[in-house]
mmCIF file of C-alpha atoms and ligand atoms in Angstrom:
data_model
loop_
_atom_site.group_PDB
_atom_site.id
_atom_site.type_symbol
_atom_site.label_atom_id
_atom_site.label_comp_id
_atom_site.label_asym_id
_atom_site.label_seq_id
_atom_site.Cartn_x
_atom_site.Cartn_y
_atom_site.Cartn_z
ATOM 1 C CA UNK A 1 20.152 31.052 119.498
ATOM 2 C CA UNK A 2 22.613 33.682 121.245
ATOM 3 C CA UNK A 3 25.665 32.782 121.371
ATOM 4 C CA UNK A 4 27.609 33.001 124.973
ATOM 5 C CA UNK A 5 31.285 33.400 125.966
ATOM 6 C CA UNK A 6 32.341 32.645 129.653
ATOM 7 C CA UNK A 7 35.440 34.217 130.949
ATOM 8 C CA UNK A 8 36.428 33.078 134.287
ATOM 9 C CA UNK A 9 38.658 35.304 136.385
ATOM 10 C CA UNK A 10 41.094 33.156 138.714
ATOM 11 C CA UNK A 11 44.128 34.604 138.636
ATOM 12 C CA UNK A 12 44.021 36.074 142.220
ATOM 13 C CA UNK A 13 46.014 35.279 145.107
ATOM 14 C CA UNK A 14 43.606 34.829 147.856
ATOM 15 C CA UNK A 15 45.251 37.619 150.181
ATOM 16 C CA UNK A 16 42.456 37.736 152.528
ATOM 17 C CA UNK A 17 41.228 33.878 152.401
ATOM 18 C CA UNK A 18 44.822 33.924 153.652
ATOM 19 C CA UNK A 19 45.379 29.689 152.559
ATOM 20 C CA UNK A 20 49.286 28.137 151.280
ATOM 21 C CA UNK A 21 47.126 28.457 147.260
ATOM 22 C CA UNK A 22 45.247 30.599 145.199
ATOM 23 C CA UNK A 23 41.884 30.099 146.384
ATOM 24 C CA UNK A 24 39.977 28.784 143.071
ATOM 25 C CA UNK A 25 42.341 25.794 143.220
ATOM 26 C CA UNK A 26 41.211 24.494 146.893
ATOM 27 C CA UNK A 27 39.453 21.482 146.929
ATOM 28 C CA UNK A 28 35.864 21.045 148.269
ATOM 29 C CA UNK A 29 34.783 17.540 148.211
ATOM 30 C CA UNK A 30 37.749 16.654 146.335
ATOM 31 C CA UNK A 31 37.122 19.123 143.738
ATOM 32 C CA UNK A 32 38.960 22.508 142.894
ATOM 33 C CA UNK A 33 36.544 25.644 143.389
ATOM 34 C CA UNK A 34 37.125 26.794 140.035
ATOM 35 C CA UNK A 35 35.598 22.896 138.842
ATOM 36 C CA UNK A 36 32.537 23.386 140.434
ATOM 37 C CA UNK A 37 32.298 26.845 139.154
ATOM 38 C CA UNK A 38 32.261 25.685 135.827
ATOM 39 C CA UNK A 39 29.792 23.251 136.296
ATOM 40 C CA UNK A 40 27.226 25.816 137.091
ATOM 41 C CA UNK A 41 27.673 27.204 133.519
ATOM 42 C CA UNK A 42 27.647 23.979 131.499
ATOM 43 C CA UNK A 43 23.937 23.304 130.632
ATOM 44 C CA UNK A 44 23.673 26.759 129.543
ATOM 45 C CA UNK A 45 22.214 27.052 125.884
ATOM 46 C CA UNK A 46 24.418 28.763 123.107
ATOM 47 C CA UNK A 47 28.051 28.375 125.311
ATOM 48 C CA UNK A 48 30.421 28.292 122.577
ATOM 49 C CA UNK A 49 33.787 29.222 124.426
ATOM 50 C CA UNK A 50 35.039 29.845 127.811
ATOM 51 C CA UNK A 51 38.195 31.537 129.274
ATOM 52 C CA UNK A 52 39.874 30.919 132.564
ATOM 53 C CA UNK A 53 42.481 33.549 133.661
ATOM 54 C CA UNK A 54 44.838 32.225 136.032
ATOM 55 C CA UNK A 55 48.789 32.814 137.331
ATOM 56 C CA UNK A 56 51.068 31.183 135.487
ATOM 57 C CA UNK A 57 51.909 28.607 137.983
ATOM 58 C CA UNK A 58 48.348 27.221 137.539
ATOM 59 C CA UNK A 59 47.828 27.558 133.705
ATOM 60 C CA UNK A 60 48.319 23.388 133.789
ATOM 61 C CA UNK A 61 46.032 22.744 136.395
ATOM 62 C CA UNK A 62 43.044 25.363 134.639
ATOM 63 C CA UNK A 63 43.817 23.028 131.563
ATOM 64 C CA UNK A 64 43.550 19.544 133.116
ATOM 65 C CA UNK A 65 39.728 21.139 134.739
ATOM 66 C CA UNK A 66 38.668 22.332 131.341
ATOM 67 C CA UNK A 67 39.598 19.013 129.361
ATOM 68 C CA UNK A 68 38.025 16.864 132.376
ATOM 69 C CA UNK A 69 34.969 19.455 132.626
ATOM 70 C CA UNK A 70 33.700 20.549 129.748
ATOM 71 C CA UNK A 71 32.419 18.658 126.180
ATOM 72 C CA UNK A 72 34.568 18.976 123.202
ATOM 73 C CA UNK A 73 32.345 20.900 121.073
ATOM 74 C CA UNK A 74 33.061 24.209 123.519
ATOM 75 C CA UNK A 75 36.169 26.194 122.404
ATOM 76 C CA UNK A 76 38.442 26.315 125.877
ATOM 77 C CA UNK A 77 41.108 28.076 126.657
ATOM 78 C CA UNK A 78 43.548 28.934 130.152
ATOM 79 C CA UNK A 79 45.177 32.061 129.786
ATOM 80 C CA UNK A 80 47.785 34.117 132.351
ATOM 81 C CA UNK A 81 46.064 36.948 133.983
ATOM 82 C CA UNK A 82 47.377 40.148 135.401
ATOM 83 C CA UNK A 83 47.888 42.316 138.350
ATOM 84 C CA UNK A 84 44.477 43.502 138.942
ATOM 85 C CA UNK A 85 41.013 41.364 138.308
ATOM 86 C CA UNK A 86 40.567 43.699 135.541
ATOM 87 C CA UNK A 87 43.740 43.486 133.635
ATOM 88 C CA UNK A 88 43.128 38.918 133.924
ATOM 89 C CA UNK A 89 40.005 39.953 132.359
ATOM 90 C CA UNK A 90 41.569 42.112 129.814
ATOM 91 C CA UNK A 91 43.585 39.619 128.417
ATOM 92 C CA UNK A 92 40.884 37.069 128.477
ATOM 93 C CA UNK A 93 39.072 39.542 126.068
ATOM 94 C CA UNK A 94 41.858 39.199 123.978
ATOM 95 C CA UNK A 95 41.345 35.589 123.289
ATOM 96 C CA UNK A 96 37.587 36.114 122.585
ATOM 97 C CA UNK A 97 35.909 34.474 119.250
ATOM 98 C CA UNK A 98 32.336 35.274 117.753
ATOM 99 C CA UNK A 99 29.595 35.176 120.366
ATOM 100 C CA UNK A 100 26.594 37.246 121.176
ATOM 101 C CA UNK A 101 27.383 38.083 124.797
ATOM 102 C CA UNK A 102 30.408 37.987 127.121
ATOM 103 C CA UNK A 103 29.478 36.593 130.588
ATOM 104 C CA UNK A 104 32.274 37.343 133.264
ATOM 105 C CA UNK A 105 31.550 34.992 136.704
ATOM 106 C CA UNK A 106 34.133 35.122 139.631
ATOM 107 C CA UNK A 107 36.026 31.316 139.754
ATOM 108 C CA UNK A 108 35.060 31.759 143.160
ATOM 109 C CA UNK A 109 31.551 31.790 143.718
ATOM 110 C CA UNK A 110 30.598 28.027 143.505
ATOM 111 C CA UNK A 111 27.302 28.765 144.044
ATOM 112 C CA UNK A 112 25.274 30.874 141.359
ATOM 113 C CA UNK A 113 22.445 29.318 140.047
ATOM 114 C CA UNK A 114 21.560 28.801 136.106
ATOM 115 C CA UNK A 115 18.064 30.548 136.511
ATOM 116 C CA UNK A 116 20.158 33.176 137.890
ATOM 117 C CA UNK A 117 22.602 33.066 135.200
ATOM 118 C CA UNK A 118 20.011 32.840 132.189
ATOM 119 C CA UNK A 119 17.965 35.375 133.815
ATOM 120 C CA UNK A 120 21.328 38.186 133.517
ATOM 121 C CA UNK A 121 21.984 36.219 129.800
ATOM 122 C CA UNK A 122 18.087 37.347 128.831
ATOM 123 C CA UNK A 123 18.484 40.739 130.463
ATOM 124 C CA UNK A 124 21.680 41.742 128.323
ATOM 125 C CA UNK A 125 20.224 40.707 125.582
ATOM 126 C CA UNK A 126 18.024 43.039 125.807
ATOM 127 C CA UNK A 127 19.960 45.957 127.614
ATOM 128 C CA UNK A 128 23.355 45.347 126.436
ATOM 129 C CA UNK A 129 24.396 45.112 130.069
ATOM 130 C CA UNK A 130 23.248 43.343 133.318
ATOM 131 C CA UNK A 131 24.725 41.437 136.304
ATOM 132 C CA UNK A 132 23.556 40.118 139.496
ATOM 133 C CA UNK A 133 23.686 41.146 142.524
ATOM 134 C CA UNK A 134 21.131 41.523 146.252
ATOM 135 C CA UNK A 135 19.837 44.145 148.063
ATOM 136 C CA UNK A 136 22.438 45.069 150.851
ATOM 137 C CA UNK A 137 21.553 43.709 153.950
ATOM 138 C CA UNK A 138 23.426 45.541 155.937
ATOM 139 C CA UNK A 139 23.389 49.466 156.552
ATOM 140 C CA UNK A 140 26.738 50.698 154.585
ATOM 141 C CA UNK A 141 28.300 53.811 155.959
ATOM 142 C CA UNK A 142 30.710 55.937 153.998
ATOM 143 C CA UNK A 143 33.535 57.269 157.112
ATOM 144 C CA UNK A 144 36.407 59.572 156.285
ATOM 145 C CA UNK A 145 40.062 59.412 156.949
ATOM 146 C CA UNK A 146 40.189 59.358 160.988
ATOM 147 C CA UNK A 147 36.919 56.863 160.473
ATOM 148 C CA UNK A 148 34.012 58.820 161.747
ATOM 149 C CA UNK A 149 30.818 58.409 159.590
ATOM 150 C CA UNK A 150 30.633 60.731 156.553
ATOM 151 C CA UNK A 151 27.291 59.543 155.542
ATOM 152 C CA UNK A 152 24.829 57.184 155.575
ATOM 153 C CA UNK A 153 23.234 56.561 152.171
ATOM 154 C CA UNK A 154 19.605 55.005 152.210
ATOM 155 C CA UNK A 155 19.668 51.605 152.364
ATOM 156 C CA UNK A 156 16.468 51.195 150.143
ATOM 157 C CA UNK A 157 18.825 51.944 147.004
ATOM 158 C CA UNK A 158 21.543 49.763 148.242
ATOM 159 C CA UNK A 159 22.610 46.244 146.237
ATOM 160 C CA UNK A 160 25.514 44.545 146.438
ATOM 161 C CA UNK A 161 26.741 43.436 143.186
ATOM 162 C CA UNK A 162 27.990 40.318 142.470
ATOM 163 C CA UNK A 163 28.916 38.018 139.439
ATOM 164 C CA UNK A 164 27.823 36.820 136.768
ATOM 165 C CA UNK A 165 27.927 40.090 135.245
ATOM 166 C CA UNK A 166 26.954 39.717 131.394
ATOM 167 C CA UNK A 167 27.286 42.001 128.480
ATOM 168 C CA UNK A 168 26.932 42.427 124.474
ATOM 169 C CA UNK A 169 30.453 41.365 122.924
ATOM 170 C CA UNK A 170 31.347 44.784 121.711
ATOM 171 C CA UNK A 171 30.208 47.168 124.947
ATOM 172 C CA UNK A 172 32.415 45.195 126.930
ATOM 173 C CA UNK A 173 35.545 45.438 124.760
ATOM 174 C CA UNK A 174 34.709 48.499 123.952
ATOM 175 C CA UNK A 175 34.277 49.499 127.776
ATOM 176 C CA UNK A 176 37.393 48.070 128.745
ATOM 177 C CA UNK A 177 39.178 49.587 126.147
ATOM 178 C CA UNK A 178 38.195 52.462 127.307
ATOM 179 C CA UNK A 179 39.290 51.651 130.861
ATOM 180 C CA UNK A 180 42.583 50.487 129.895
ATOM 181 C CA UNK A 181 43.258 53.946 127.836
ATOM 182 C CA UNK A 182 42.244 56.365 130.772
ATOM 183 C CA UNK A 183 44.528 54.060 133.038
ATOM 184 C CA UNK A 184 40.914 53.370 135.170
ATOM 185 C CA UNK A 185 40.591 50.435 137.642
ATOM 186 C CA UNK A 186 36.874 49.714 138.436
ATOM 187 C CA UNK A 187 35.808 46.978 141.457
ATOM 188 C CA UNK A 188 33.380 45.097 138.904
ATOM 189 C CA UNK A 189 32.664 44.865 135.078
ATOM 190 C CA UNK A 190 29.868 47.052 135.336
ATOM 191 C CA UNK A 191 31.433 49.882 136.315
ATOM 192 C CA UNK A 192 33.182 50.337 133.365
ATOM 193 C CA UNK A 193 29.957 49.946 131.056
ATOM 194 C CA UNK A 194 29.033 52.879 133.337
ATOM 195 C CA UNK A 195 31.236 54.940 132.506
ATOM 196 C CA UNK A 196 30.682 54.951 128.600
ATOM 197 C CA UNK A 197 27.371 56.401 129.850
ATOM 198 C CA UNK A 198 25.661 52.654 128.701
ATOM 199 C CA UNK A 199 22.359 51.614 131.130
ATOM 200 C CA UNK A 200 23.322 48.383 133.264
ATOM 201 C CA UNK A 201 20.409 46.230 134.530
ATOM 202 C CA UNK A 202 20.318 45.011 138.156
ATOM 203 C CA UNK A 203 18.946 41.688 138.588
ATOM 204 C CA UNK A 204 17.959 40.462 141.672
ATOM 205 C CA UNK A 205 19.990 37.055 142.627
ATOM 206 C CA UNK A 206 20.217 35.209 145.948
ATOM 207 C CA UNK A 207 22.599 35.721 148.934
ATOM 208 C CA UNK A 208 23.393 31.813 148.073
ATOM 209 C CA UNK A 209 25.586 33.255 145.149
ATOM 210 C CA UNK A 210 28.645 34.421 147.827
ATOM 211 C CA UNK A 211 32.107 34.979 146.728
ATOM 212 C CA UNK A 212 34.483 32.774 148.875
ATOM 213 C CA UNK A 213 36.184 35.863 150.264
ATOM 214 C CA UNK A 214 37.189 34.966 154.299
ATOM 215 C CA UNK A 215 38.121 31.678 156.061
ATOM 216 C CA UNK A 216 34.132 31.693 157.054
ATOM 217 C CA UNK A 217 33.284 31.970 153.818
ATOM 218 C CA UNK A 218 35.176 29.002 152.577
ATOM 219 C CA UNK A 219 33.795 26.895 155.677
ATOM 220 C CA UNK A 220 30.427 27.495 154.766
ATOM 221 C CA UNK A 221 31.231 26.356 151.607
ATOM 222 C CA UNK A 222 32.486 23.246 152.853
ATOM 223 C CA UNK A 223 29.031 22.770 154.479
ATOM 224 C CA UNK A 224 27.079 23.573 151.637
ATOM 225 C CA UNK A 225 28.423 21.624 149.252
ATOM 226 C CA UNK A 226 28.756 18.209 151.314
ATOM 227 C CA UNK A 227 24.717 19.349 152.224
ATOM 228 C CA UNK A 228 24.510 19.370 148.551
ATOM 229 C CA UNK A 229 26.228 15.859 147.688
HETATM 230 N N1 CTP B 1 41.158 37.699 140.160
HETATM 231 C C1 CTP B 1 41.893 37.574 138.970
HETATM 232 N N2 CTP B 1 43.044 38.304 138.809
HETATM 233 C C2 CTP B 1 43.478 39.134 139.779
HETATM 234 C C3 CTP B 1 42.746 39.272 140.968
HETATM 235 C C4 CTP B 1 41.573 38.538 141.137
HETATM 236 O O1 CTP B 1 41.504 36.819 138.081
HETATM 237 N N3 CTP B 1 44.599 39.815 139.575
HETATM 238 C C5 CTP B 1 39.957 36.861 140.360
HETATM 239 C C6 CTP B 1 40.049 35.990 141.597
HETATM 240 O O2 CTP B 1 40.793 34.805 141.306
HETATM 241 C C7 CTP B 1 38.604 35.738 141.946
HETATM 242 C C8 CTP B 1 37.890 36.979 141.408
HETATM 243 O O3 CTP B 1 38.814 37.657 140.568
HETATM 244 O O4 CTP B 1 38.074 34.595 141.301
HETATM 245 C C9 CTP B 1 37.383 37.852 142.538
HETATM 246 O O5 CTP B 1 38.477 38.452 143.214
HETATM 247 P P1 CTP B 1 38.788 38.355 144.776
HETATM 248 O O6 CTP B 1 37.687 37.709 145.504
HETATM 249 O O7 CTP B 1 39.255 39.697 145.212
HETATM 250 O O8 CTP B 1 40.000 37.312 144.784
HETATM 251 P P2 CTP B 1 41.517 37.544 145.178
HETATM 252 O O9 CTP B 1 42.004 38.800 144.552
HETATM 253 O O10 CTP B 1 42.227 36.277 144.877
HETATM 254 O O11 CTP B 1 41.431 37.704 146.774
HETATM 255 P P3 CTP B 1 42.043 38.875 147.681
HETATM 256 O O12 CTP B 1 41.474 40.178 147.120
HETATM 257 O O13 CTP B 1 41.590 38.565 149.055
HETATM 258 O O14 CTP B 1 43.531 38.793 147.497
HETATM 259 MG MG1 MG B 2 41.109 40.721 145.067
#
């Protein structure tokens, strides 16, 4: 059996969601984001310990979720995160114990699947690396400075990333060590398995797996999940 570890980033602020608290801790049907998050990930096989990264001022209410959540025989923790997503991850890394793989899924995407989730698990056990994401659906455009259109890179070889990105325990310490060292601030996980020069495998998810980003994004949530209850 591999073993998993989930770390759950949710130490952000919610800047452009632009709501009175940290968006993982808004209620949909009664429920904090982050709680339904961590639903998704509970009848995985082999989870053995998860990690939420939060601000301080919410380290309580990550604590009450885990003890209501999730069974006993799963080694929980609520840690402080950082500045950046990558330094809460950082310091969730810290707190890891054994496991096979290290699966890092944004607090705020409700919505991810566990087909989805065991297909990326499979994947990186195989690869080392993998994460889910969808083809981009829209044409992306790279502009410059005064924002006139640079390029216009081929949409065919376009995906938008998204979480759960998963990874072999050591290539992801070892990758954010890295990071850390050369002061580097990547956008995902993967991108700093890239940069050791390690393959990452793209595997195709759904567009069902959104992260709760703008104000329409947390009122289709709304929808979805009283559609779902
Ligand atoms: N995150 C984190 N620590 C940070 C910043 C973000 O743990 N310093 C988490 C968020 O809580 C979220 C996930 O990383 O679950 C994805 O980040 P994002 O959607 O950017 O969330 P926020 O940073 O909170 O939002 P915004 O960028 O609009 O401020
Ligand atoms: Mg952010």
């Amino acid at each position: 059996m591999t073993t998993k570890a989930l770390i759950i980033p949710a130490a952000g602020s919610g800047t452009r969601l632009g709501e009175q608290i940290p968006k993982s801790f808004i209620k949909l049907s009664g429920c904090p984001i982050l709680a339904h998050t961590l639903r998704r990930f509970l009848p995985l096989k082999g989870l053995v310990q998860i990690i939420i990264a939060t601000s301080e001022d919410f380290l309580s209410e990550a604590r009450q979720i885990l003890k209501t959540e999730a069974p006993e025989s799963i080694k929980t923790s609520a840690i402080a995160g950082g500045k950046e997503r990558q330094h809460s991850i950082g310091n969730a890394l810290n707190e890891l114990l054994e496991a096979d793989l290290v699966i890092i899924h944004d607090a705020v995407r409700p919505f991810v699947k566990l087909n989805h989730i065991d297909a990326c698990c499979k994947a990186a056990s195989e690869t080392g690396a993998a994460l889910l994401g969808v083809p981009a659906k829209n044409t992306i455009k790279e502009i410059d400075d005064e924002h006139f259109i640079r390029r216009t890179p081929d949409r065919e070889s376009l995906w938008q990333a998204q979480t759960p990105q998963v990874f072999k325990k050591q290539l992801i310490v070892e990758a954010y060590r890295q990071a850390m060292n050369e002061n580097y601030i990547g956008t995902d996980d993967a991108s700093l398995v890239e940069k050791l020069g390690q393959k990452v495998k793209m595997i195709k998810g759904d567009p069902s797996n959104f992260k709760i980003t703008y104000p329409v994004d947390l009122q289709l949530a709304r929808l979805l999940i009283e559609e779902q209850e």
